[in-house]
Amino acid sequence: TVIQLITGAIGSVAFGFFFHMKTKYLPLAAAGGFLSWLVFLFGKSLWGSVFLPALLAGFIADVYAEIRQELQGNFHFFFVTSVIPLIPGSTLYYCMSSIVEGNPMQALKYGRDTFLFAFGIAAGMSIAWSICYFLRSVKAR
């Protein structure tokens, strides 16, 4: 799991480079990727499924990005770099591979996991966005 956390941080830094993030912010991008994957692994050990850990990790990744945005100003890169380790690329790959191999039951299993993973991330981020938006509107009054 330590290797997974490190590669999650490295992947976030790589996307920081891809989006031309300033070098001084790359450690913060790494911290966001590390944190989101850590929360996912923790949730997976608690619940075992994919949806709730992805929801919790998406929520935490967005809260982290919102905090970074408040501290750094109007800075949206942290939304992308923090969630990068959560993207369900492997399950999507195995789903498509199963389709090509003519194994519809395996494809359905991986397709379901991919959908639940992506839906969990989106739901978690939406909940966090809503809460942060509400808190900003209350603060503005």
C-alpha positions as a printed NumPy array, in Angstrom:
array([[  0.   ,   0.   ,   0.   ],
       [  2.935,   2.362,   0.554],
       [  3.902,   1.903,  -3.103],
       [  0.307,   2.678,  -4.129],
       [  0.351,   5.889,  -2.075],
       [  3.667,   6.979,  -3.562],
       [  2.534,   6.257,  -7.119],
       [ -0.701,   8.158,  -6.45 ],
       [  1.363,  11.169,  -5.401],
       [  3.662,  10.803,  -8.422],
       [  0.664,  10.546, -10.761],
       [ -0.753,  13.749,  -9.327],
       [  2.57 ,  15.517,  -9.861],
       [  2.684,  14.226, -13.451],
       [ -0.715,  15.748, -14.139],
       [  0.486,  18.936, -12.457],
       [  3.272,  19.047, -15.052],
       [  0.763,  18.282, -17.805],
       [ -1.381,  21.268, -16.739],
       [  1.686,  23.538, -16.406],
       [  1.289,  23.895, -12.646],
       [  3.93 ,  26.083, -11.029],
       [  6.751,  24.028,  -9.568],
       [  6.178,  25.397,  -6.073],
       [  2.662,  23.863,  -6.074],
       [  3.709,  20.36 ,  -7.183],
       [  4.306,  19.096,  -3.608],
       [  0.762,  20.227,  -2.764],
       [ -0.541,  18.34 ,  -5.797],
       [  1.359,  15.264,  -4.588],
       [ -0.172,  15.662,  -1.134],
       [ -3.665,  15.796,  -2.651],
       [ -3.137,  12.605,  -4.647],
       [ -1.565,  10.874,  -1.667],
       [ -4.446,  11.931,   0.585],
       [ -7.216,  10.898,  -1.801],
       [ -5.721,   7.439,  -2.358],
       [ -5.056,   7.02 ,   1.378],
       [ -8.713,   7.769,   2.135],
       [ -9.824,   5.346,  -0.592],
       [ -7.632,   2.545,   0.775],
       [ -8.882,   3.234,   4.298],
       [-12.504,   3.147,   3.125],
       [-11.885,  -0.021,   1.114],
       [-10.526,  -1.742,   4.216],
       [-13.633,  -0.689,   6.161],
       [-16.381,  -1.339,   3.609],
       [-14.788,  -3.642,   1.044],
       [-16.917,  -2.38 ,  -1.832],
       [-16.002,   0.384,  -4.268],
       [-18.78 ,   2.97 ,  -4.061],
       [-18.487,   4.234,  -0.46 ],
       [-14.67 ,   4.439,  -0.449],
       [-14.762,   6.318,  -3.771],
       [-17.455,   8.654,  -2.418],
       [-15.431,   9.384,   0.712],
       [-12.199,   9.833,  -1.243],
       [-13.902,  12.121,  -3.787],
       [-15.328,  14.158,  -0.919],
       [-11.95 ,  14.5  ,   0.797],
       [-10.144,  15.278,  -2.481],
       [-12.591,  18.08 ,  -3.171],
       [-12.397,  19.479,   0.359],
       [ -8.598,  19.473,   0.055],
       [ -8.839,  21.286,  -3.295],
       [-11.29 ,  23.824,  -1.85 ],
       [ -8.932,  24.54 ,   1.046],
       [ -5.976,  24.908,  -1.323],
       [ -8.053,  27.209,  -3.516],
       [ -8.874,  29.417,  -0.535],
       [ -5.22 ,  29.591,   0.482],
       [ -3.756,  30.013,  -3.026],
       [ -6.51 ,  32.136,  -4.556],
       [ -8.435,  31.128,  -7.683],
       [ -6.516,  27.927,  -8.319],
       [ -8.523,  25.029,  -9.827],
       [ -5.631,  22.684, -10.636],
       [ -5.945,  20.999,  -7.256],
       [ -9.371,  19.609,  -8.186],
       [ -7.865,  17.64 , -11.044],
       [ -4.557,  16.605,  -9.496],
       [ -6.142,  15.432,  -6.229],
       [ -8.632,  13.129,  -7.931],
       [ -6.263,  11.63 , -10.537],
       [ -5.33 ,   8.555,  -8.448],
       [ -9.017,   7.721,  -8.075],
       [ -9.803,   7.482, -11.796],
       [-10.943,   3.872, -12.44 ],
       [ -8.667,   3.161, -15.387],
       [ -7.874,  -0.451, -14.569],
       [-11.499,  -1.542, -14.162],
       [-12.418,   0.207, -17.407],
       [ -9.522,  -1.523, -19.167],
       [-10.55 ,  -4.947, -17.847],
       [-14.161,  -4.269, -18.825],
       [-13.181,  -3.454, -22.405],
       [-10.77 ,  -6.4  , -22.525],
       [-13.55 ,  -8.737, -21.376],
       [-15.831,  -7.393, -24.099],
       [-13.187,  -7.988, -26.764],
       [-12.544, -11.498, -25.412],
       [-16.28 , -12.265, -25.574],
       [-16.776, -12.668, -21.822],
       [-19.962, -10.677, -21.119],
       [-20.312, -11.722, -17.454],
       [-16.801, -10.555, -16.618],
       [-17.406,  -7.37 , -18.642],
       [-20.569,  -6.667, -16.642],
       [-18.71 ,  -7.125, -13.359],
       [-15.919,  -4.728, -14.348],
       [-18.385,  -2.33 , -15.96 ],
       [-20.433,  -2.208, -12.762],
       [-17.313,  -1.545, -10.693],
       [-16.197,   1.196, -13.092],
       [-19.609,   2.853, -12.914],
       [-19.785,   2.629,  -9.112],
       [-16.26 ,   3.988,  -8.783],
       [-16.915,   6.947, -11.096],
       [-20.335,   7.619,  -9.581],
       [-18.857,   7.519,  -6.064],
       [-16.166,  10.052,  -6.989],
       [-18.716,  12.352,  -8.643],
       [-21.165,  12.068,  -5.751],
       [-18.479,  12.739,  -3.146],
       [-17.198,  15.768,  -5.013],
       [-20.746,  17.066,  -5.557],
       [-21.531,  16.802,  -1.866],
       [-18.317,  18.639,  -0.988],
       [-18.969,  21.333,  -3.61 ],
       [-22.465,  21.866,  -2.237],
       [-21.282,  22.149,   1.359],
       [-18.437,  24.508,   0.444],
       [-20.736,  26.637,  -1.707],
       [-23.219,  26.876,   1.15 ],
       [-20.475,  27.816,   3.62 ],
       [-19.106,  30.489,   1.264],
       [-22.575,  31.969,   0.78 ],
       [-23.15 ,  32.067,   4.551],
       [-19.725,  33.651,   5.054],
       [-20.491,  36.297,   2.397],
       [-23.597,  37.45 ,   4.262]])
